[in-house]
Amino acid sequence: MCKLRKIILVALLMFITLQFHSTTVSADSENMNFSISVTPPANQFKKDVTYFDMMVKPSEKQKLEVNVSNTGKTEKKIRVTPTNAITNANGLVDYSKQKKDYKYDESLKIQFTSLVSNPQSITVKPGKTETLIFDFEAPAESFDGIILGGFVADLDDEGKTEKKEENISFVNKFQLVKAVVLRSSEKEVEPVLKINDVKPALVTYRTAVVANLQNTTPILLGKVNVDAQITKKGSTDVLKSEKRDNVEFAPNSNFNFPIMWDNTPLEAGKYTLKMTVTANKKDFKFEEDFTISKEDSYNINNKAVDLKEEPKDNTLWYVLSGAFVLIILILVFVIVREKTKKKKKKKSSSSKKSSSKKKSGSKKKKK
């Protein structure tokens, strides 16, 4: 009985210890209980979609209705923010809010956020839906292709302090988005892709070379295939390669396509990138020379994680080692042979002396 009590006590202490030393980070499901929808306007171009797809006329003004619903059990303050579509680092179209100093692509002449009113917040009771009205004015002139943006909904947590426990902070930001497509004609636009630059970089703290791919046209591209190969300049031997399917491009946007270096150091030198990008059944072929400087190589390799040395060609070392061993063996052979010769000479000379002594001794006896 006493033994059983000890076991129960130990188990209880272990349970309490685990409770005090473990940190559980989990998403608050209540903060995810809201939704967003839009009311299609009279100039909705595609009738079967759940986002704004509008055929607009120059300088035309209208109201855009965005509906937010609280499906949770507590009152929520929901914020809706107009945004511009970009291509993110993963090669996907992204409607999320960008930092104030974010630099949009230089070919993007008209941003959706410049055509619509500012972000709005509204308090919504449980089980209720509220409508936010945004003022919109179309560009002063007609345009080819599309302008792509969105309305992003999230909880307005302004004024709330971030909770920190044991030096661990967790920001739970659940966002929902409804796209906005603007067009002023049905004219088809052919895609134009280009490479801006190729350079060494750290991608998630791992060595890589990135090629900045740019969609200079106002069209949305999906299911883009990219095939990239890197060689030493003047060589045909492929050092590194990267293939990716289903890449996306927002209109007038760019992103850095990474060719990962397999956690090996970036060596200074001159290289060549060959890349084929297939979009809308059209192949774009690029060939770009680039240089990795000693400074870039040193700085990037020093900051990289999980870096491993590339296997080196030890042929010369093996040849030199073999030659050294062979020379040693020859020297040993020569030394041993010389010693053997000397021993034989000594034996022969000593045997001659002993035989001459025997002869002289026998002569004396005869006398």
GROMACS .gro file of C-alpha atoms in nm:
model
  367
    1MET     CA    1   0.000   0.000   0.000
    2CYS     CA    2   0.285   0.233   0.090
    3LYS     CA    3   0.458   0.145  -0.238
    4LEU     CA    4   0.141   0.229  -0.436
    5ARG     CA    5   0.117   0.568  -0.263
    6LYS     CA    6   0.477   0.645  -0.362
    7ILE     CA    7   0.405   0.558  -0.727
    8ILE     CA    8   0.093   0.780  -0.730
    9LEU     CA    9   0.287   1.065  -0.565
   10VAL     CA   10   0.573   1.042  -0.819
   11ALA     CA   11   0.327   1.037  -1.111
   12LEU     CA   12   0.145   1.341  -0.970
   13LEU     CA   13   0.470   1.533  -0.929
   14MET     CA   14   0.573   1.450  -1.287
   15PHE     CA   15   0.234   1.572  -1.416
   16ILE     CA   16   0.262   1.900  -1.223
   17THR     CA   17   0.622   1.951  -1.345
   18LEU     CA   18   0.520   1.897  -1.705
   19GLN     CA   19   0.233   2.144  -1.669
   20PHE     CA   20   0.465   2.416  -1.538
   21HIS     CA   21   0.743   2.363  -1.794
   22SER     CA   22   0.547   2.308  -2.117
   23THR     CA   23   0.431   2.596  -2.339
   24THR     CA   24   0.133   2.537  -2.565
   25VAL     CA   25   0.081   2.773  -2.857
   26SER     CA   26  -0.256   2.729  -3.023
   27ALA     CA   27  -0.474   2.939  -3.249
   28ASP     CA   28  -0.780   3.094  -3.091
   29SER     CA   29  -1.067   2.940  -3.289
   30GLU     CA   30  -1.303   3.218  -3.180
   31ASN     CA   31  -1.083   3.467  -3.366
   32MET     CA   32  -1.144   3.269  -3.685
   33ASN     CA   33  -1.523   3.283  -3.663
   34PHE     CA   34  -1.597   3.553  -3.917
   35SER     CA   35  -1.644   3.570  -4.294
   36ILE     CA   36  -1.642   3.816  -4.584
   37SER     CA   37  -1.852   3.840  -4.899
   38VAL     CA   38  -1.928   4.099  -5.166
   39THR     CA   39  -2.244   4.228  -5.333
   40PRO     CA   40  -2.195   4.206  -5.713
   41PRO     CA   41  -2.252   4.547  -5.878
   42ALA     CA   42  -2.447   4.608  -6.198
   43ASN     CA   43  -2.124   4.615  -6.402
   44GLN     CA   44  -2.009   4.272  -6.279
   45PHE     CA   45  -1.833   4.110  -6.578
   46LYS     CA   46  -1.820   3.747  -6.463
   47LYS     CA   47  -2.152   3.662  -6.303
   48ASP     CA   48  -2.056   3.319  -6.165
   49VAL     CA   49  -1.772   3.426  -5.931
   50THR     CA   50  -1.785   3.530  -5.564
   51TYR     CA   51  -1.545   3.824  -5.595
   52PHE     CA   52  -1.556   4.161  -5.774
   53ASP     CA   53  -1.489   4.131  -6.149
   54MET     CA   54  -1.597   4.463  -6.298
   55MET     CA   55  -1.604   4.615  -6.645
   56VAL     CA   56  -1.543   4.985  -6.577
   57LYS     CA   57  -1.562   5.306  -6.780
   58PRO     CA   58  -1.311   5.593  -6.749
   59SER     CA   59  -1.365   5.808  -6.436
   60GLU     CA   60  -1.684   5.617  -6.350
   61LYS     CA   61  -1.778   5.640  -5.980
   62GLN     CA   62  -1.964   5.374  -5.784
   63LYS     CA   63  -2.012   5.217  -5.441
   64LEU     CA   64  -1.862   4.878  -5.356
   65GLU     CA   65  -2.042   4.676  -5.088
   66VAL     CA   66  -1.835   4.442  -4.869
   67ASN     CA   67  -2.022   4.226  -4.616
   68VAL     CA   68  -1.865   4.092  -4.296
   69SER     CA   69  -2.033   3.829  -4.077
   70ASN     CA   70  -1.962   3.731  -3.718
   71THR     CA   71  -2.014   3.354  -3.687
   72GLY     CA   72  -1.868   3.337  -3.336
   73LYS     CA   73  -2.012   3.375  -2.988
   74THR     CA   74  -1.852   3.707  -2.893
   75GLU     CA   75  -1.869   4.057  -3.035
   76LYS     CA   76  -1.595   4.133  -3.288
   77LYS     CA   77  -1.445   4.445  -3.441
   78ILE     CA   78  -1.369   4.352  -3.801
   79ARG     CA   79  -1.145   4.559  -4.025
   80VAL     CA   80  -1.154   4.557  -4.409
   81THR     CA   81  -0.852   4.690  -4.598
   82PRO     CA   82  -0.814   4.744  -4.975
   83THR     CA   83  -0.487   4.593  -5.106
   84ASN     CA   84  -0.286   4.550  -5.425
   85ALA     CA   85  -0.205   4.203  -5.560
   86ILE     CA   86   0.164   4.103  -5.574
   87THR     CA   87   0.364   3.789  -5.644
   88ASN     CA   88   0.513   3.667  -5.317
   89ALA     CA   89   0.842   3.488  -5.251
   90ASN     CA   90   0.675   3.149  -5.305
   91GLY     CA   91   0.568   3.238  -5.658
   92LEU     CA   92   0.199   3.280  -5.567
   93VAL     CA   93  -0.045   3.568  -5.606
   94ASP     CA   94  -0.075   3.742  -5.270
   95TYR     CA   95  -0.346   3.990  -5.164
   96SER     CA   96  -0.223   4.046  -4.808
   97LYS     CA   97  -0.139   4.386  -4.662
   98GLN     CA   98   0.213   4.505  -4.734
   99LYS     CA   99   0.440   4.726  -4.524
  100LYS     CA  100   0.437   5.099  -4.592
  101ASP     CA  101   0.785   5.090  -4.746
  102TYR     CA  102   0.703   4.800  -4.981
  103LYS     CA  103   0.817   4.876  -5.336
  104TYR     CA  104   0.570   4.770  -5.602
  105ASP     CA  105   0.689   4.670  -5.947
  106GLU     CA  106   0.796   4.966  -6.162
  107SER     CA  107   0.564   4.851  -6.444
  108LEU     CA  108   0.255   4.880  -6.219
  109LYS     CA  109   0.115   5.216  -6.326
  110ILE     CA  110  -0.227   5.205  -6.156
  111GLN     CA  111  -0.274   5.054  -5.809
  112PHE     CA  112  -0.618   4.943  -5.694
  113THR     CA  113  -0.565   5.116  -5.360
  114SER     CA  114  -0.540   5.451  -5.542
  115LEU     CA  115  -0.893   5.405  -5.681
  116VAL     CA  116  -1.080   5.314  -5.361
  117SER     CA  117  -1.143   5.473  -5.022
  118ASN     CA  118  -0.949   5.398  -4.703
  119PRO     CA  119  -0.973   5.091  -4.473
  120GLN     CA  120  -1.279   5.065  -4.246
  121SER     CA  121  -1.361   4.886  -3.922
  122ILE     CA  122  -1.699   4.788  -3.783
  123THR     CA  123  -1.821   4.613  -3.467
  124VAL     CA  124  -2.034   4.308  -3.542
  125LYS     CA  125  -2.246   4.124  -3.287
  126PRO     CA  126  -2.255   3.743  -3.273
  127GLY     CA  127  -2.456   3.590  -3.557
  128LYS     CA  128  -2.493   3.924  -3.736
  129THR     CA  129  -2.377   4.063  -4.073
  130GLU     CA  130  -2.279   4.424  -4.144
  131THR     CA  131  -2.209   4.597  -4.476
  132LEU     CA  132  -1.923   4.838  -4.542
  133ILE     CA  133  -1.950   5.082  -4.834
  134PHE     CA  134  -1.631   5.177  -5.021
  135ASP     CA  135  -1.614   5.465  -5.270
  136PHE     CA  136  -1.457   5.370  -5.602
  137GLU     CA  137  -1.355   5.575  -5.905
  138ALA     CA  138  -1.223   5.409  -6.222
  139PRO     CA  139  -0.902   5.534  -6.390
  140ALA     CA  140  -0.935   5.846  -6.602
  141GLU     CA  141  -0.839   5.655  -6.917
  142SER     CA  142  -0.922   5.309  -7.047
  143PHE     CA  143  -0.651   5.045  -7.000
  144ASP     CA  144  -0.547   4.708  -7.141
  145GLY     CA  145  -0.548   4.391  -6.935
  146ILE     CA  146  -0.659   4.404  -6.573
  147ILE     CA  147  -0.592   4.583  -6.245
  148LEU     CA  148  -0.584   4.330  -5.961
  149GLY     CA  149  -0.640   4.400  -5.594
  150GLY     CA  150  -0.846   4.277  -5.302
  151PHE     CA  151  -1.036   4.345  -4.982
  152VAL     CA  152  -0.868   4.184  -4.679
  153ALA     CA  153  -1.071   4.124  -4.362
  154ASP     CA  154  -0.914   4.067  -4.019
  155LEU     CA  155  -0.987   4.147  -3.655
  156ASP     CA  156  -0.905   4.504  -3.561
  157ASP     CA  157  -0.680   4.446  -3.258
  158GLU     CA  158  -0.550   4.803  -3.244
  159GLY     CA  159  -0.471   4.902  -2.888
  160LYS     CA  160  -0.431   4.544  -2.770
  161THR     CA  161  -0.097   4.443  -2.623
  162GLU     CA  162   0.090   4.140  -2.746
  163LYS     CA  163   0.108   3.862  -2.488
  164LYS     CA  164   0.450   3.721  -2.407
  165GLU     CA  165   0.527   3.412  -2.202
  166GLU     CA  166   0.874   3.283  -2.123
  167ASN     CA  167   1.021   3.507  -2.398
  168ILE     CA  168   0.788   3.347  -2.656
  169SER     CA  169   0.552   3.574  -2.847
  170PHE     CA  170   0.281   3.453  -3.080
  171VAL     CA  171   0.085   3.674  -3.317
  172ASN     CA  172  -0.227   3.501  -3.443
  173LYS     CA  173  -0.344   3.690  -3.752
  174PHE     CA  174  -0.629   3.522  -3.937
  175GLN     CA  175  -0.717   3.698  -4.262
  176LEU     CA  176  -0.978   3.649  -4.532
  177VAL     CA  177  -0.969   3.804  -4.878
  178LYS     CA  178  -1.199   3.879  -5.170
  179ALA     CA  179  -1.026   3.965  -5.496
  180VAL     CA  180  -1.109   4.266  -5.712
  181VAL     CA  181  -1.056   4.245  -6.089
  182LEU     CA  182  -1.094   4.563  -6.292
  183ARG     CA  183  -1.105   4.574  -6.671
  184SER     CA  184  -1.209   4.829  -6.934
  185SER     CA  185  -1.201   4.606  -7.243
  186GLU     CA  186  -1.194   4.240  -7.346
  187LYS     CA  187  -0.878   4.285  -7.551
  188GLU     CA  188  -0.631   4.001  -7.496
  189VAL     CA  189  -0.280   4.090  -7.385
  190GLU     CA  190   0.020   3.868  -7.461
  191PRO     CA  191   0.250   3.801  -7.164
  192VAL     CA  192   0.599   3.950  -7.153
  193LEU     CA  193   0.844   3.808  -6.900
  194LYS     CA  194   1.199   3.920  -6.832
  195ILE     CA  195   1.489   3.860  -6.593
  196ASN     CA  196   1.607   4.172  -6.412
  197ASP     CA  197   1.911   4.037  -6.229
  198VAL     CA  198   2.076   3.722  -6.097
  199LYS     CA  199   2.264   3.725  -5.767
  200PRO     CA  200   2.370   3.511  -5.469
  201ALA     CA  201   2.139   3.526  -5.168
  202LEU     CA  202   2.017   3.363  -4.850
  203VAL     CA  203   1.676   3.196  -4.883
  204THR     CA  204   1.538   3.096  -4.541
  205TYR     CA  205   1.898   3.124  -4.418
  206ARG     CA  206   2.026   2.878  -4.680
  207THR     CA  207   2.265   2.942  -4.966
  208ALA     CA  208   2.106   3.008  -5.305
  209VAL     CA  209   2.116   3.208  -5.624
  210VAL     CA  210   1.802   3.408  -5.706
  211ALA     CA  211   1.682   3.527  -6.045
  212ASN     CA  212   1.437   3.818  -6.034
  213LEU     CA  213   1.153   3.726  -6.274
  214GLN     CA  214   0.920   4.004  -6.384
  215ASN     CA  215   0.577   4.000  -6.545
  216THR     CA  216   0.570   4.338  -6.718
  217THR     CA  217   0.217   4.296  -6.854
  218PRO     CA  218  -0.121   4.371  -6.688
  219ILE     CA  219  -0.241   4.008  -6.698
  220LEU     CA  220  -0.273   3.737  -6.439
  221LEU     CA  221  -0.056   3.432  -6.513
  222GLY     CA  222  -0.112   3.087  -6.365
  223LYS     CA  223   0.032   2.739  -6.417
  224VAL     CA  224   0.371   2.882  -6.515
  225ASN     CA  225   0.656   2.629  -6.538
  226VAL     CA  226   1.016   2.730  -6.462
  227ASP     CA  227   1.327   2.525  -6.544
  228ALA     CA  228   1.661   2.675  -6.437
  229GLN     CA  229   2.020   2.547  -6.463
  230ILE     CA  230   2.347   2.703  -6.346
  231THR     CA  231   2.693   2.624  -6.484
  232LYS     CA  232   3.039   2.771  -6.447
  233LYS     CA  233   3.084   3.031  -6.720
  234GLY     CA  234   3.213   2.861  -7.034
  235SER     CA  235   3.125   2.511  -6.906
  236THR     CA  236   2.838   2.277  -6.994
  237ASP     CA  237   2.847   2.085  -6.664
  238VAL     CA  238   2.536   2.168  -6.460
  239LEU     CA  239   2.625   2.268  -6.102
  240LYS     CA  240   2.275   2.334  -5.968
  241SER     CA  241   1.924   2.315  -6.112
  242GLU     CA  242   1.569   2.397  -6.005
  243LYS     CA  243   1.233   2.305  -6.157
  244ARG     CA  244   0.896   2.432  -6.043
  245ASP     CA  245   0.545   2.398  -6.184
  246ASN     CA  246   0.229   2.602  -6.120
  247VAL     CA  247   0.404   2.929  -6.048
  248GLU     CA  248   0.173   3.234  -6.050
  249PHE     CA  249   0.228   3.596  -6.146
  250ALA     CA  250   0.012   3.889  -6.045
  251PRO     CA  251  -0.016   4.158  -6.314
  252ASN     CA  252   0.287   4.389  -6.329
  253SER     CA  253   0.482   4.217  -6.054
  254ASN     CA  254   0.811   4.041  -5.989
  255PHE     CA  255   0.963   3.792  -5.747
  256ASN     CA  256   1.296   3.624  -5.679
  257PHE     CA  257   1.300   3.268  -5.814
  258PRO     CA  258   1.550   3.069  -5.602
  259ILE     CA  259   1.797   2.807  -5.724
  260MET     CA  260   1.894   2.638  -5.398
  261TRP     CA  261   2.260   2.550  -5.339
  262ASP     CA  262   2.184   2.229  -5.141
  263ASN     CA  263   2.332   2.368  -4.819
  264THR     CA  264   2.680   2.393  -4.973
  265PRO     CA  265   2.902   2.705  -4.972
  266LEU     CA  266   2.875   2.960  -5.252
  267GLU     CA  267   3.214   2.980  -5.421
  268ALA     CA  268   3.335   3.305  -5.574
  269GLY     CA  269   3.354   3.297  -5.953
  270LYS     CA  270   3.176   3.356  -6.281
  271TYR     CA  271   2.861   3.159  -6.362
  272THR     CA  272   2.589   3.130  -6.627
  273LEU     CA  273   2.214   3.087  -6.567
  274LYS     CA  274   2.001   2.921  -6.834
  275MET     CA  275   1.627   2.938  -6.774
  276THR     CA  276   1.312   2.842  -6.961
  277VAL     CA  277   0.980   2.985  -6.843
  278THR     CA  278   0.660   2.850  -6.998
  279ALA     CA  279   0.352   3.073  -6.965
  280ASN     CA  280   0.030   3.069  -7.170
  281LYS     CA  281   0.183   2.796  -7.390
  282LYS     CA  282   0.470   3.028  -7.478
  283ASP     CA  283   0.838   2.962  -7.394
  284PHE     CA  284   1.062   3.239  -7.266
  285LYS     CA  285   1.431   3.143  -7.279
  286PHE     CA  286   1.692   3.336  -7.084
  287GLU     CA  287   2.070   3.312  -7.053
  288GLU     CA  288   2.240   3.541  -6.803
  289ASP     CA  289   2.603   3.559  -6.685
  290PHE     CA  290   2.659   3.661  -6.326
  291THR     CA  291   2.942   3.683  -6.075
  292ILE     CA  292   2.967   3.577  -5.712
  293SER     CA  293   3.224   3.805  -5.551
  294LYS     CA  294   3.457   3.694  -5.273
  295GLU     CA  295   3.286   3.940  -5.038
  296ASP     CA  296   2.935   3.806  -5.115
  297SER     CA  297   3.059   3.448  -5.086
  298TYR     CA  298   3.215   3.515  -4.745
  299ASN     CA  299   2.920   3.712  -4.603
  300ILE     CA  300   2.648   3.474  -4.723
  301ASN     CA  301   2.832   3.156  -4.622
  302ASN     CA  302   2.895   3.299  -4.274
  303LYS     CA  303   2.523   3.366  -4.221
  304ALA     CA  304   2.397   3.038  -4.369
  305VAL     CA  305   2.266   2.754  -4.151
  306ASP     CA  306   2.321   2.380  -4.198
  307LEU     CA  307   2.613   2.454  -4.429
  308LYS     CA  308   2.816   2.152  -4.536
  309GLU     CA  309   3.137   2.140  -4.735
  310GLU     CA  310   3.112   2.012  -5.089
  311PRO     CA  311   3.311   1.690  -5.152
  312LYS     CA  312   3.647   1.793  -5.301
  313ASP     CA  313   3.840   1.625  -5.583
  314ASN     CA  314   4.125   1.450  -5.402
  315THR     CA  315   4.285   1.298  -5.715
  316LEU     CA  316   4.599   1.514  -5.691
  317TRP     CA  317   4.632   1.437  -5.321
  318TYR     CA  318   4.607   1.063  -5.393
  319VAL     CA  319   4.868   1.087  -5.673
  320LEU     CA  320   5.112   1.280  -5.455
  321SER     CA  321   5.056   1.044  -5.161
  322GLY     CA  322   5.111   0.741  -5.384
  323ALA     CA  323   5.428   0.892  -5.527
  324PHE     CA  324   5.555   0.972  -5.177
  325VAL     CA  325   5.488   0.615  -5.058
  326LEU     CA  326   5.659   0.474  -5.370
  327ILE     CA  327   5.968   0.690  -5.309
  328ILE     CA  328   5.981   0.573  -4.946
  329LEU     CA  329   5.956   0.208  -5.057
  330ILE     CA  330   6.232   0.257  -5.312
  331LEU     CA  331   6.456   0.422  -5.050
  332VAL     CA  332   6.385   0.140  -4.804
  333PHE     CA  333   6.462  -0.116  -5.074
  334VAL     CA  334   6.792   0.057  -5.165
  335ILE     CA  335   6.897   0.090  -4.799
  336VAL     CA  336   6.815  -0.274  -4.724
  337ARG     CA  337   6.999  -0.391  -5.036
  338GLU     CA  338   7.307  -0.184  -4.948
  339LYS     CA  339   7.306  -0.322  -4.594
  340THR     CA  340   7.272  -0.675  -4.729
  341LYS     CA  341   7.567  -0.620  -4.964
  342LYS     CA  342   7.782  -0.488  -4.682
  343LYS     CA  343   7.694  -0.787  -4.463
  344LYS     CA  344   7.789  -1.027  -4.745
  345LYS     CA  345   8.122  -0.849  -4.795
  346LYS     CA  346   8.198  -0.870  -4.426
  347LYS     CA  347   8.115  -1.239  -4.418
  348SER     CA  348   8.327  -1.313  -4.722
  349SER     CA  349   8.625  -1.117  -4.586
  350SER     CA  350   8.600  -1.281  -4.243
  351SER     CA  351   8.577  -1.626  -4.399
  352LYS     CA  352   8.891  -1.555  -4.607
  353LYS     CA  353   9.083  -1.447  -4.298
  354SER     CA  354   8.982  -1.758  -4.103
  355SER     CA  355   9.083  -1.988  -4.388
  356SER     CA  356   9.423  -1.818  -4.422
  357LYS     CA  357   9.482  -1.857  -4.047
  358LYS     CA  358   9.399  -2.226  -4.069
  359LYS     CA  359   9.648  -2.273  -4.354
  360SER     CA  360   9.930  -2.098  -4.169
  361GLY     CA  361   9.862  -2.306  -3.856
  362SER     CA  362   9.881  -2.634  -4.044
  363LYS     CA  363  10.215  -2.534  -4.196
  364LYS     CA  364  10.365  -2.474  -3.851
  365LYS     CA  365  10.259  -2.817  -3.729
  366LYS     CA  366  10.431  -2.988  -4.018
  367LYS     CA  367  10.756  -2.820  -3.931
   0.00000   0.00000   0.00000
